[in-house]
Amino acid sequence: MAEALAKEGANLVLASRSTDRLSALAGALTANGAHVVAVPADITRPEDRERTIRAAIERFGGLDVLINNAGVGSFGHFESSSEAILRQIMEVNFFAPAELIRLAIPHLARGRNPAIVNISSMCGRRGLPAWPEYSASKFALNGLTESLRGEMARFNIDVLLIVPGLTRSDLGSHLLRNEGRMKIDFTKGMSPEAAAKRIIRAIQRNRTESVLGWDARWMLRINRLLPWLVDRLLARRVRQLYADESEAQKKPGGKNGGPGPSISDRVNRSVAL
C-alpha cells in the first residue's frame, strides 16, 4: 500500500515495529521521490500512537487519511487458548485502531477529503472455527466502523471498511498460536499488490465497504443467503478434523449422536448467569 500510495503522490507516515524493514521501505520510497516519515512504533502503546499522529502534523502540517492496517492472529480452538492471547489480539486489532482514530479525529476534521480506512477481514463478517479471537476482534472493528460512519458525518470524515479474504501477507508467519488442523495455504491468497490496488481504488471512489478476494466474496454471499448452511458445513468439517477425538469421547445424545437434550434437561442443569 505504501508503494502504491507513493505512486499516487501521497505523503506518507509509516508506523511499524519492524524497524529494519520500515527503514528499508522508507529509504526505497524516498529514493523514488516520495515524501516519507518512518516511525518505529508499537501501536498498542499510547505514547507510540501519539508519536505517529504527531509525526504527520509536524512533517506535513496535517492529516487527510488514516489507514489502520496492523493486525495479529491466532489459529486454534478457543477452549485450548488463553485470556492472554484474547487480550493481545483485541489490543492490536481493536483497541489500538480505536484509539488511533480518536487521536486522529481533530486533525482529520481539518483535512482535505479526510477518511478513516479500517482493514478488517472476512472473519469480521463471518466468524470461523479456529479463529475465534481474531474473528471477535474484527467483528468489533466492523461495529466501530459502522457506528463512526454516522458520527463522523458532522466532521465530513468518510469511514471506509476493507474486508479482505486470504492474502499473501506475513500474518501466517507471526501467529500467536498455530494449532488448528485445517490446512491454510497463505501462498494461494491474493497478492499484496492486488489487495493494495483494490484498497486504493476504494479510497479514491469513497466506497463504504469493499470485499476483496474470491474466497471472501463467495463465503459472505452464501452466508448472507444461507447462514444455516455455512454453519452446518463448518461444523461438519470440524467434526471430520477431530473425528479421532470425537470417537474417543462420544456420548449418547447431543448433535453427534441422535436427538439433542430436551428443554427440561437443559433447564434442570446448573446455569451460570
PDB file of C-alpha atoms in Angstrom:
ATOM      1  CA  MET A   1       0.000   0.000   0.000  1.00  0.00           C
ATOM      2  CA  ALA A   2       2.827   2.387   0.817  1.00  0.00           C
ATOM      3  CA  GLU A   3       4.398   1.825  -2.608  1.00  0.00           C
ATOM      4  CA  ALA A   4       1.100   2.256  -4.431  1.00  0.00           C
ATOM      5  CA  LEU A   5       0.147   5.363  -2.452  1.00  0.00           C
ATOM      6  CA  ALA A   6       3.557   6.890  -3.100  1.00  0.00           C
ATOM      7  CA  LYS A   7       2.979   6.470  -6.845  1.00  0.00           C
ATOM      8  CA  GLU A   8      -0.277   8.395  -6.405  1.00  0.00           C
ATOM      9  CA  GLY A   9       1.687  11.268  -4.856  1.00  0.00           C
ATOM     10  CA  ALA A  10       0.688  10.772  -1.225  1.00  0.00           C
ATOM     11  CA  ASN A  11       2.853  11.985   1.637  1.00  0.00           C
ATOM     12  CA  LEU A  12       3.309   9.036   3.966  1.00  0.00           C
ATOM     13  CA  VAL A  13       3.813   8.391   7.663  1.00  0.00           C
ATOM     14  CA  LEU A  14       4.623   4.689   8.125  1.00  0.00           C
ATOM     15  CA  ALA A  15       4.493   3.024  11.537  1.00  0.00           C
ATOM     16  CA  SER A  16       5.786  -0.465  12.318  1.00  0.00           C
ATOM     17  CA  ARG A  17       7.581  -2.466  14.997  1.00  0.00           C
ATOM     18  CA  SER A  18       9.934  -3.913  12.328  1.00  0.00           C
ATOM     19  CA  THR A  19      12.485  -1.121  12.407  1.00  0.00           C
ATOM     20  CA  ASP A  20      14.867  -2.542   9.798  1.00  0.00           C
ATOM     21  CA  ARG A  21      12.153  -3.308   7.256  1.00  0.00           C
ATOM     22  CA  LEU A  22      10.487   0.021   7.951  1.00  0.00           C
ATOM     23  CA  SER A  23      13.728   1.912   7.315  1.00  0.00           C
ATOM     24  CA  ALA A  24      14.408  -0.045   4.128  1.00  0.00           C
ATOM     25  CA  LEU A  25      10.934   0.678   2.776  1.00  0.00           C
ATOM     26  CA  ALA A  26      11.106   4.366   3.663  1.00  0.00           C
ATOM     27  CA  GLY A  27      14.544   4.615   2.069  1.00  0.00           C
ATOM     28  CA  ALA A  28      13.393   2.976  -1.164  1.00  0.00           C
ATOM     29  CA  LEU A  29      10.337   5.205  -1.423  1.00  0.00           C
ATOM     30  CA  THR A  30      12.351   8.341  -0.670  1.00  0.00           C
ATOM     31  CA  ALA A  31      14.870   7.396  -3.341  1.00  0.00           C
ATOM     32  CA  ASN A  32      11.997   7.353  -5.837  1.00  0.00           C
ATOM     33  CA  GLY A  33      10.929  10.858  -4.863  1.00  0.00           C
ATOM     34  CA  ALA A  34       8.263  10.142  -2.241  1.00  0.00           C
ATOM     35  CA  HIS A  35       7.921  12.144   0.965  1.00  0.00           C
ATOM     36  CA  VAL A  36       8.020   9.602   3.787  1.00  0.00           C
ATOM     37  CA  VAL A  37       8.376   9.627   7.562  1.00  0.00           C
ATOM     38  CA  ALA A  38       9.211   6.315   9.241  1.00  0.00           C
ATOM     39  CA  VAL A  39       8.027   5.948  12.847  1.00  0.00           C
ATOM     40  CA  PRO A  40       9.217   2.828  14.714  1.00  0.00           C
ATOM     41  CA  ALA A  41       6.162   2.141  16.836  1.00  0.00           C
ATOM     42  CA  ASP A  42       4.106  -0.439  18.670  1.00  0.00           C
ATOM     43  CA  ILE A  43       0.572   0.857  18.225  1.00  0.00           C
ATOM     44  CA  THR A  44      -0.615  -0.824  21.432  1.00  0.00           C
ATOM     45  CA  ARG A  45       1.463   1.783  23.339  1.00  0.00           C
ATOM     46  CA  PRO A  46      -0.323   5.135  23.829  1.00  0.00           C
ATOM     47  CA  GLU A  47       2.898   7.129  23.519  1.00  0.00           C
ATOM     48  CA  ASP A  48       3.713   5.456  20.189  1.00  0.00           C
ATOM     49  CA  ARG A  49       0.243   6.202  18.832  1.00  0.00           C
ATOM     50  CA  GLU A  50       0.629   9.852  19.828  1.00  0.00           C
ATOM     51  CA  ARG A  51       4.099   9.996  18.267  1.00  0.00           C
ATOM     52  CA  THR A  52       2.770   8.577  14.987  1.00  0.00           C
ATOM     53  CA  ILE A  53      -0.021  11.135  14.662  1.00  0.00           C
ATOM     54  CA  ARG A  54       2.295  13.936  15.771  1.00  0.00           C
ATOM     55  CA  ALA A  55       4.789  12.999  13.032  1.00  0.00           C
ATOM     56  CA  ALA A  56       2.151  13.646  10.365  1.00  0.00           C
ATOM     57  CA  ILE A  57       1.260  17.036  11.822  1.00  0.00           C
ATOM     58  CA  GLU A  58       4.852  18.174  12.310  1.00  0.00           C
ATOM     59  CA  ARG A  59       6.163  16.987   8.937  1.00  0.00           C
ATOM     60  CA  PHE A  60       3.190  17.564   6.634  1.00  0.00           C
ATOM     61  CA  GLY A  61       1.069  20.060   8.518  1.00  0.00           C
ATOM     62  CA  GLY A  62      -1.985  17.858   8.831  1.00  0.00           C
ATOM     63  CA  LEU A  63      -3.627  14.501   8.251  1.00  0.00           C
ATOM     64  CA  ASP A  64      -6.016  13.521   5.456  1.00  0.00           C
ATOM     65  CA  VAL A  65      -6.259   9.718   5.656  1.00  0.00           C
ATOM     66  CA  LEU A  66      -5.714   7.250   8.496  1.00  0.00           C
ATOM     67  CA  ILE A  67      -5.263   3.603   7.424  1.00  0.00           C
ATOM     68  CA  ASN A  68      -5.453   1.052  10.243  1.00  0.00           C
ATOM     69  CA  ASN A  69      -3.664  -1.980   8.839  1.00  0.00           C
ATOM     70  CA  ALA A  70      -1.747  -3.607  11.717  1.00  0.00           C
ATOM     71  CA  GLY A  71      -3.056  -6.974  12.838  1.00  0.00           C
ATOM     72  CA  VAL A  72      -2.226 -10.212  14.625  1.00  0.00           C
ATOM     73  CA  GLY A  73      -3.966 -13.583  14.680  1.00  0.00           C
ATOM     74  CA  SER A  74      -4.141 -16.906  16.479  1.00  0.00           C
ATOM     75  CA  PHE A  75      -5.014 -20.222  14.826  1.00  0.00           C
ATOM     76  CA  GLY A  76      -6.500 -22.724  17.250  1.00  0.00           C
ATOM     77  CA  HIS A  77      -9.648 -23.559  19.175  1.00  0.00           C
ATOM     78  CA  PHE A  78     -10.967 -21.284  21.906  1.00  0.00           C
ATOM     79  CA  GLU A  79     -11.150 -23.910  24.662  1.00  0.00           C
ATOM     80  CA  SER A  80      -7.401 -24.541  24.447  1.00  0.00           C
ATOM     81  CA  SER A  81      -6.446 -20.870  24.124  1.00  0.00           C
ATOM     82  CA  SER A  82      -5.949 -18.308  26.896  1.00  0.00           C
ATOM     83  CA  GLU A  83      -7.103 -14.961  28.179  1.00  0.00           C
ATOM     84  CA  ALA A  84      -3.661 -13.520  27.416  1.00  0.00           C
ATOM     85  CA  ILE A  85      -3.993 -14.349  23.707  1.00  0.00           C
ATOM     86  CA  LEU A  86      -7.510 -12.947  23.544  1.00  0.00           C
ATOM     87  CA  ARG A  87      -6.423  -9.706  25.181  1.00  0.00           C
ATOM     88  CA  GLN A  88      -3.341  -9.326  22.969  1.00  0.00           C
ATOM     89  CA  ILE A  89      -5.363  -9.768  19.796  1.00  0.00           C
ATOM     90  CA  MET A  90      -8.004  -7.307  20.963  1.00  0.00           C
ATOM     91  CA  GLU A  91      -5.290  -4.786  21.884  1.00  0.00           C
ATOM     92  CA  VAL A  92      -3.700  -4.904  18.420  1.00  0.00           C
ATOM     93  CA  ASN A  93      -6.753  -5.425  16.206  1.00  0.00           C
ATOM     94  CA  PHE A  94      -9.334  -3.320  18.006  1.00  0.00           C
ATOM     95  CA  PHE A  95      -8.227  -1.070  20.871  1.00  0.00           C
ATOM     96  CA  ALA A  96      -5.159   0.335  19.080  1.00  0.00           C
ATOM     97  CA  PRO A  97      -7.071   1.291  15.891  1.00  0.00           C
ATOM     98  CA  ALA A  98      -9.887   2.721  18.000  1.00  0.00           C
ATOM     99  CA  GLU A  99      -7.521   4.967  19.948  1.00  0.00           C
ATOM    100  CA  LEU A 100      -5.607   5.999  16.818  1.00  0.00           C
ATOM    101  CA  ILE A 101      -8.933   7.089  15.354  1.00  0.00           C
ATOM    102  CA  ARG A 102      -9.735   9.061  18.498  1.00  0.00           C
ATOM    103  CA  LEU A 103      -6.369  10.853  18.294  1.00  0.00           C
ATOM    104  CA  ALA A 104      -6.744  11.490  14.570  1.00  0.00           C
ATOM    105  CA  ILE A 105     -10.285  12.922  14.516  1.00  0.00           C
ATOM    106  CA  PRO A 106      -9.397  16.561  15.374  1.00  0.00           C
ATOM    107  CA  HIS A 107      -6.735  16.584  12.651  1.00  0.00           C
ATOM    108  CA  LEU A 108      -8.802  14.734  10.063  1.00  0.00           C
ATOM    109  CA  ALA A 109     -11.628  17.224  10.634  1.00  0.00           C
ATOM    110  CA  ARG A 110      -9.289  19.876   9.216  1.00  0.00           C
ATOM    111  CA  GLY A 111      -8.022  17.628   6.408  1.00  0.00           C
ATOM    112  CA  ARG A 112      -8.704  17.570   2.682  1.00  0.00           C
ATOM    113  CA  ASN A 113     -11.350  14.960   1.774  1.00  0.00           C
ATOM    114  CA  PRO A 114     -10.492  13.155   5.031  1.00  0.00           C
ATOM    115  CA  ALA A 115     -11.078   9.455   5.543  1.00  0.00           C
ATOM    116  CA  ILE A 116     -10.594   6.683   8.078  1.00  0.00           C
ATOM    117  CA  VAL A 117      -9.824   3.337   6.428  1.00  0.00           C
ATOM    118  CA  ASN A 118     -10.091   0.227   8.593  1.00  0.00           C
ATOM    119  CA  ILE A 119      -8.626  -3.015   7.245  1.00  0.00           C
ATOM    120  CA  SER A 120     -10.822  -5.785   8.605  1.00  0.00           C
ATOM    121  CA  SER A 121     -11.241  -9.384   7.381  1.00  0.00           C
ATOM    122  CA  MET A 122     -13.904 -11.736   6.093  1.00  0.00           C
ATOM    123  CA  CYS A 123     -13.664 -13.156   9.642  1.00  0.00           C
ATOM    124  CA  GLY A 124     -15.250  -9.880  10.740  1.00  0.00           C
ATOM    125  CA  ARG A 125     -18.372 -10.669   8.737  1.00  0.00           C
ATOM    126  CA  ARG A 126     -18.392 -14.439   9.310  1.00  0.00           C
ATOM    127  CA  GLY A 127     -16.710 -15.941  12.362  1.00  0.00           C
ATOM    128  CA  LEU A 128     -14.651 -19.015  11.510  1.00  0.00           C
ATOM    129  CA  PRO A 129     -13.638 -22.038  13.601  1.00  0.00           C
ATOM    130  CA  ALA A 130     -10.070 -21.907  14.960  1.00  0.00           C
ATOM    131  CA  TRP A 131     -10.088 -18.108  14.521  1.00  0.00           C
ATOM    132  CA  PRO A 132     -12.319 -17.124  17.476  1.00  0.00           C
ATOM    133  CA  GLU A 133     -10.238 -14.295  18.946  1.00  0.00           C
ATOM    134  CA  TYR A 134      -9.330 -12.920  15.516  1.00  0.00           C
ATOM    135  CA  SER A 135     -12.977 -13.063  14.395  1.00  0.00           C
ATOM    136  CA  ALA A 136     -14.123 -11.330  17.576  1.00  0.00           C
ATOM    137  CA  SER A 137     -11.583  -8.519  17.139  1.00  0.00           C
ATOM    138  CA  LYS A 138     -12.589  -7.939  13.522  1.00  0.00           C
ATOM    139  CA  PHE A 139     -16.313  -8.011  14.346  1.00  0.00           C
ATOM    140  CA  ALA A 140     -15.564  -5.344  16.954  1.00  0.00           C
ATOM    141  CA  LEU A 141     -13.667  -3.256  14.403  1.00  0.00           C
ATOM    142  CA  ASN A 142     -16.542  -3.596  11.941  1.00  0.00           C
ATOM    143  CA  GLY A 143     -19.041  -2.472  14.571  1.00  0.00           C
ATOM    144  CA  LEU A 144     -16.923   0.539  15.466  1.00  0.00           C
ATOM    145  CA  THR A 145     -16.541   1.418  11.788  1.00  0.00           C
ATOM    146  CA  GLU A 146     -20.280   1.319  11.159  1.00  0.00           C
ATOM    147  CA  SER A 147     -21.016   3.381  14.267  1.00  0.00           C
ATOM    148  CA  LEU A 148     -18.430   6.004  13.378  1.00  0.00           C
ATOM    149  CA  ARG A 149     -19.752   6.352   9.843  1.00  0.00           C
ATOM    150  CA  GLY A 150     -22.762   8.213  11.185  1.00  0.00           C
ATOM    151  CA  GLU A 151     -20.853  10.117  13.857  1.00  0.00           C
ATOM    152  CA  MET A 152     -18.124  11.333  11.517  1.00  0.00           C
ATOM    153  CA  ALA A 153     -20.631  12.816   9.078  1.00  0.00           C
ATOM    154  CA  ARG A 154     -20.691  16.007  11.143  1.00  0.00           C
ATOM    155  CA  PHE A 155     -16.941  16.378  10.550  1.00  0.00           C
ATOM    156  CA  ASN A 156     -17.224  15.373   6.867  1.00  0.00           C
ATOM    157  CA  ILE A 157     -14.856  12.451   7.547  1.00  0.00           C
ATOM    158  CA  ASP A 158     -15.578   9.380   5.437  1.00  0.00           C
ATOM    159  CA  VAL A 159     -15.230   5.991   7.155  1.00  0.00           C
ATOM    160  CA  LEU A 160     -14.356   3.062   4.898  1.00  0.00           C
ATOM    161  CA  LEU A 161     -14.181  -0.649   5.659  1.00  0.00           C
ATOM    162  CA  ILE A 162     -11.986  -3.117   3.753  1.00  0.00           C
ATOM    163  CA  VAL A 163     -12.874  -6.825   4.079  1.00  0.00           C
ATOM    164  CA  PRO A 164     -10.094  -8.969   2.576  1.00  0.00           C
ATOM    165  CA  GLY A 165     -10.050 -12.716   2.212  1.00  0.00           C
ATOM    166  CA  LEU A 166      -6.901 -14.839   2.306  1.00  0.00           C
ATOM    167  CA  THR A 167      -3.869 -12.697   1.434  1.00  0.00           C
ATOM    168  CA  ARG A 168      -0.209 -13.494   0.935  1.00  0.00           C
ATOM    169  CA  SER A 169       0.864 -11.467   3.950  1.00  0.00           C
ATOM    170  CA  ASP A 170       3.095 -12.152   6.968  1.00  0.00           C
ATOM    171  CA  LEU A 171       0.084 -12.914   9.172  1.00  0.00           C
ATOM    172  CA  GLY A 172       0.619 -16.684   8.921  1.00  0.00           C
ATOM    173  CA  SER A 173       4.276 -16.340   9.934  1.00  0.00           C
ATOM    174  CA  HIS A 174       3.541 -14.439  13.135  1.00  0.00           C
ATOM    175  CA  LEU A 175       0.543 -16.246  14.598  1.00  0.00           C
ATOM    176  CA  LEU A 176       0.353 -16.268  18.389  1.00  0.00           C
ATOM    177  CA  ARG A 177      -0.725 -19.923  18.099  1.00  0.00           C
ATOM    178  CA  ASN A 178      -0.665 -22.254  15.111  1.00  0.00           C
ATOM    179  CA  GLU A 179      -2.508 -25.339  16.320  1.00  0.00           C
ATOM    180  CA  GLY A 180      -5.551 -25.561  14.036  1.00  0.00           C
ATOM    181  CA  ARG A 181      -5.934 -28.704  11.956  1.00  0.00           C
ATOM    182  CA  MET A 182      -7.317 -27.107   8.811  1.00  0.00           C
ATOM    183  CA  LYS A 183      -4.575 -26.596   6.244  1.00  0.00           C
ATOM    184  CA  ILE A 184      -4.372 -22.946   5.248  1.00  0.00           C
ATOM    185  CA  ASP A 185      -2.043 -22.140   2.378  1.00  0.00           C
ATOM    186  CA  PHE A 186      -1.359 -18.408   2.565  1.00  0.00           C
ATOM    187  CA  THR A 187       0.639 -18.620  -0.675  1.00  0.00           C
ATOM    188  CA  LYS A 188      -2.638 -19.177  -2.539  1.00  0.00           C
ATOM    189  CA  GLY A 189      -4.168 -15.957  -1.266  1.00  0.00           C
ATOM    190  CA  MET A 190      -4.409 -12.741  -3.237  1.00  0.00           C
ATOM    191  CA  SER A 191      -1.158 -10.862  -3.698  1.00  0.00           C
ATOM    192  CA  PRO A 192      -0.387  -7.807  -1.540  1.00  0.00           C
ATOM    193  CA  GLU A 193      -0.107  -5.783  -4.750  1.00  0.00           C
ATOM    194  CA  ALA A 194      -3.625  -6.761  -5.845  1.00  0.00           C
ATOM    195  CA  ALA A 195      -5.009  -6.017  -2.385  1.00  0.00           C
ATOM    196  CA  ALA A 196      -3.278  -2.626  -2.281  1.00  0.00           C
ATOM    197  CA  LYS A 197      -4.634  -1.704  -5.711  1.00  0.00           C
ATOM    198  CA  ARG A 198      -8.191  -2.507  -4.637  1.00  0.00           C
ATOM    199  CA  ILE A 199      -7.821  -0.652  -1.334  1.00  0.00           C
ATOM    200  CA  ILE A 200      -6.540   2.497  -3.014  1.00  0.00           C
ATOM    201  CA  ARG A 201      -9.329   2.305  -5.585  1.00  0.00           C
ATOM    202  CA  ALA A 202     -11.828   2.069  -2.716  1.00  0.00           C
ATOM    203  CA  ILE A 203     -10.320   5.192  -1.138  1.00  0.00           C
ATOM    204  CA  GLN A 204     -10.397   7.093  -4.431  1.00  0.00           C
ATOM    205  CA  ARG A 205     -14.000   6.090  -5.131  1.00  0.00           C
ATOM    206  CA  ASN A 206     -15.044   6.513  -1.496  1.00  0.00           C
ATOM    207  CA  ARG A 207     -16.536   3.012  -1.324  1.00  0.00           C
ATOM    208  CA  THR A 208     -18.125   2.442   2.062  1.00  0.00           C
ATOM    209  CA  GLU A 209     -17.254  -1.274   2.176  1.00  0.00           C
ATOM    210  CA  SER A 210     -15.075  -3.336  -0.158  1.00  0.00           C
ATOM    211  CA  VAL A 211     -14.797  -7.129  -0.058  1.00  0.00           C
ATOM    212  CA  LEU A 212     -11.514  -8.337  -1.566  1.00  0.00           C
ATOM    213  CA  GLY A 213     -10.764 -11.804  -2.911  1.00  0.00           C
ATOM    214  CA  TRP A 214     -12.927 -14.530  -4.425  1.00  0.00           C
ATOM    215  CA  ASP A 215     -12.913 -16.596  -1.209  1.00  0.00           C
ATOM    216  CA  ALA A 216     -14.306 -13.719   0.834  1.00  0.00           C
ATOM    217  CA  ARG A 217     -16.901 -12.845  -1.795  1.00  0.00           C
ATOM    218  CA  TRP A 218     -18.369 -16.356  -2.133  1.00  0.00           C
ATOM    219  CA  MET A 219     -18.234 -17.109   1.602  1.00  0.00           C
ATOM    220  CA  LEU A 220     -20.006 -13.902   2.569  1.00  0.00           C
ATOM    221  CA  ARG A 221     -22.538 -14.155  -0.250  1.00  0.00           C
ATOM    222  CA  ILE A 222     -23.551 -17.677   0.773  1.00  0.00           C
ATOM    223  CA  ASN A 223     -23.558 -16.700   4.451  1.00  0.00           C
ATOM    224  CA  ARG A 224     -25.886 -13.802   3.705  1.00  0.00           C
ATOM    225  CA  LEU A 225     -28.371 -16.047   1.900  1.00  0.00           C
ATOM    226  CA  LEU A 226     -27.946 -19.353   3.747  1.00  0.00           C
ATOM    227  CA  PRO A 227     -26.203 -18.819   7.094  1.00  0.00           C
ATOM    228  CA  TRP A 228     -27.511 -22.144   8.414  1.00  0.00           C
ATOM    229  CA  LEU A 229     -25.802 -23.956   5.534  1.00  0.00           C
ATOM    230  CA  VAL A 230     -22.458 -22.323   6.298  1.00  0.00           C
ATOM    231  CA  ASP A 231     -22.896 -23.260   9.976  1.00  0.00           C
ATOM    232  CA  ARG A 232     -23.585 -26.865   9.023  1.00  0.00           C
ATOM    233  CA  LEU A 233     -20.693 -27.137   6.569  1.00  0.00           C
ATOM    234  CA  LEU A 234     -18.201 -25.631   9.005  1.00  0.00           C
ATOM    235  CA  ALA A 235     -19.391 -27.857  11.846  1.00  0.00           C
ATOM    236  CA  ARG A 236     -19.140 -30.938   9.648  1.00  0.00           C
ATOM    237  CA  ARG A 237     -15.603 -30.018   8.647  1.00  0.00           C
ATOM    238  CA  VAL A 238     -14.563 -29.552  12.285  1.00  0.00           C
ATOM    239  CA  ARG A 239     -16.041 -32.935  13.189  1.00  0.00           C
ATOM    240  CA  GLN A 240     -14.067 -34.526  10.360  1.00  0.00           C
ATOM    241  CA  LEU A 241     -10.839 -32.916  11.512  1.00  0.00           C
ATOM    242  CA  TYR A 242     -11.416 -34.055  15.088  1.00  0.00           C
ATOM    243  CA  ALA A 243     -13.024 -37.419  14.310  1.00  0.00           C
ATOM    244  CA  ASP A 244     -10.433 -39.333  16.333  1.00  0.00           C
ATOM    245  CA  GLU A 245     -11.188 -37.335  19.478  1.00  0.00           C
ATOM    246  CA  SER A 246     -14.940 -37.419  18.865  1.00  0.00           C
ATOM    247  CA  GLU A 247     -14.967 -41.208  18.743  1.00  0.00           C
ATOM    248  CA  ALA A 248     -12.992 -41.473  21.951  1.00  0.00           C
ATOM    249  CA  GLN A 249     -15.279 -39.067  23.808  1.00  0.00           C
ATOM    250  CA  LYS A 250     -18.580 -39.922  22.120  1.00  0.00           C
ATOM    251  CA  LYS A 251     -21.601 -39.745  24.401  1.00  0.00           C
ATOM    252  CA  PRO A 252     -25.256 -40.622  23.772  1.00  0.00           C
ATOM    253  CA  GLY A 253     -27.494 -37.742  22.743  1.00  0.00           C
ATOM    254  CA  GLY A 254     -26.323 -34.355  21.547  1.00  0.00           C
ATOM    255  CA  LYS A 255     -25.753 -33.262  17.970  1.00  0.00           C
ATOM    256  CA  ASN A 256     -23.275 -36.021  17.201  1.00  0.00           C
ATOM    257  CA  GLY A 257     -25.279 -38.945  18.484  1.00  0.00           C
ATOM    258  CA  GLY A 258     -29.003 -38.517  17.911  1.00  0.00           C
ATOM    259  CA  PRO A 259     -31.590 -36.122  19.323  1.00  0.00           C
ATOM    260  CA  GLY A 260     -30.274 -33.288  21.440  1.00  0.00           C
ATOM    261  CA  PRO A 261     -31.248 -32.684  25.080  1.00  0.00           C
ATOM    262  CA  SER A 262     -34.813 -31.645  25.805  1.00  0.00           C
ATOM    263  CA  ILE A 263     -35.570 -28.228  27.233  1.00  0.00           C
ATOM    264  CA  SER A 264     -36.225 -29.805  30.642  1.00  0.00           C
ATOM    265  CA  ASP A 265     -32.792 -31.459  30.504  1.00  0.00           C
ATOM    266  CA  ARG A 266     -31.223 -28.077  29.842  1.00  0.00           C
ATOM    267  CA  VAL A 267     -33.045 -26.067  32.482  1.00  0.00           C
ATOM    268  CA  ASN A 268     -32.590 -28.744  35.153  1.00  0.00           C
ATOM    269  CA  ARG A 269     -28.822 -28.417  34.831  1.00  0.00           C
ATOM    270  CA  SER A 270     -26.909 -25.655  36.606  1.00  0.00           C
ATOM    271  CA  VAL A 271     -26.780 -22.427  34.664  1.00  0.00           C
ATOM    272  CA  ALA A 272     -24.297 -19.592  35.209  1.00  0.00           C
ATOM    273  CA  LEU A 273     -25.736 -16.098  34.832  1.00  0.00           C
TER     274      LEU A 273
END
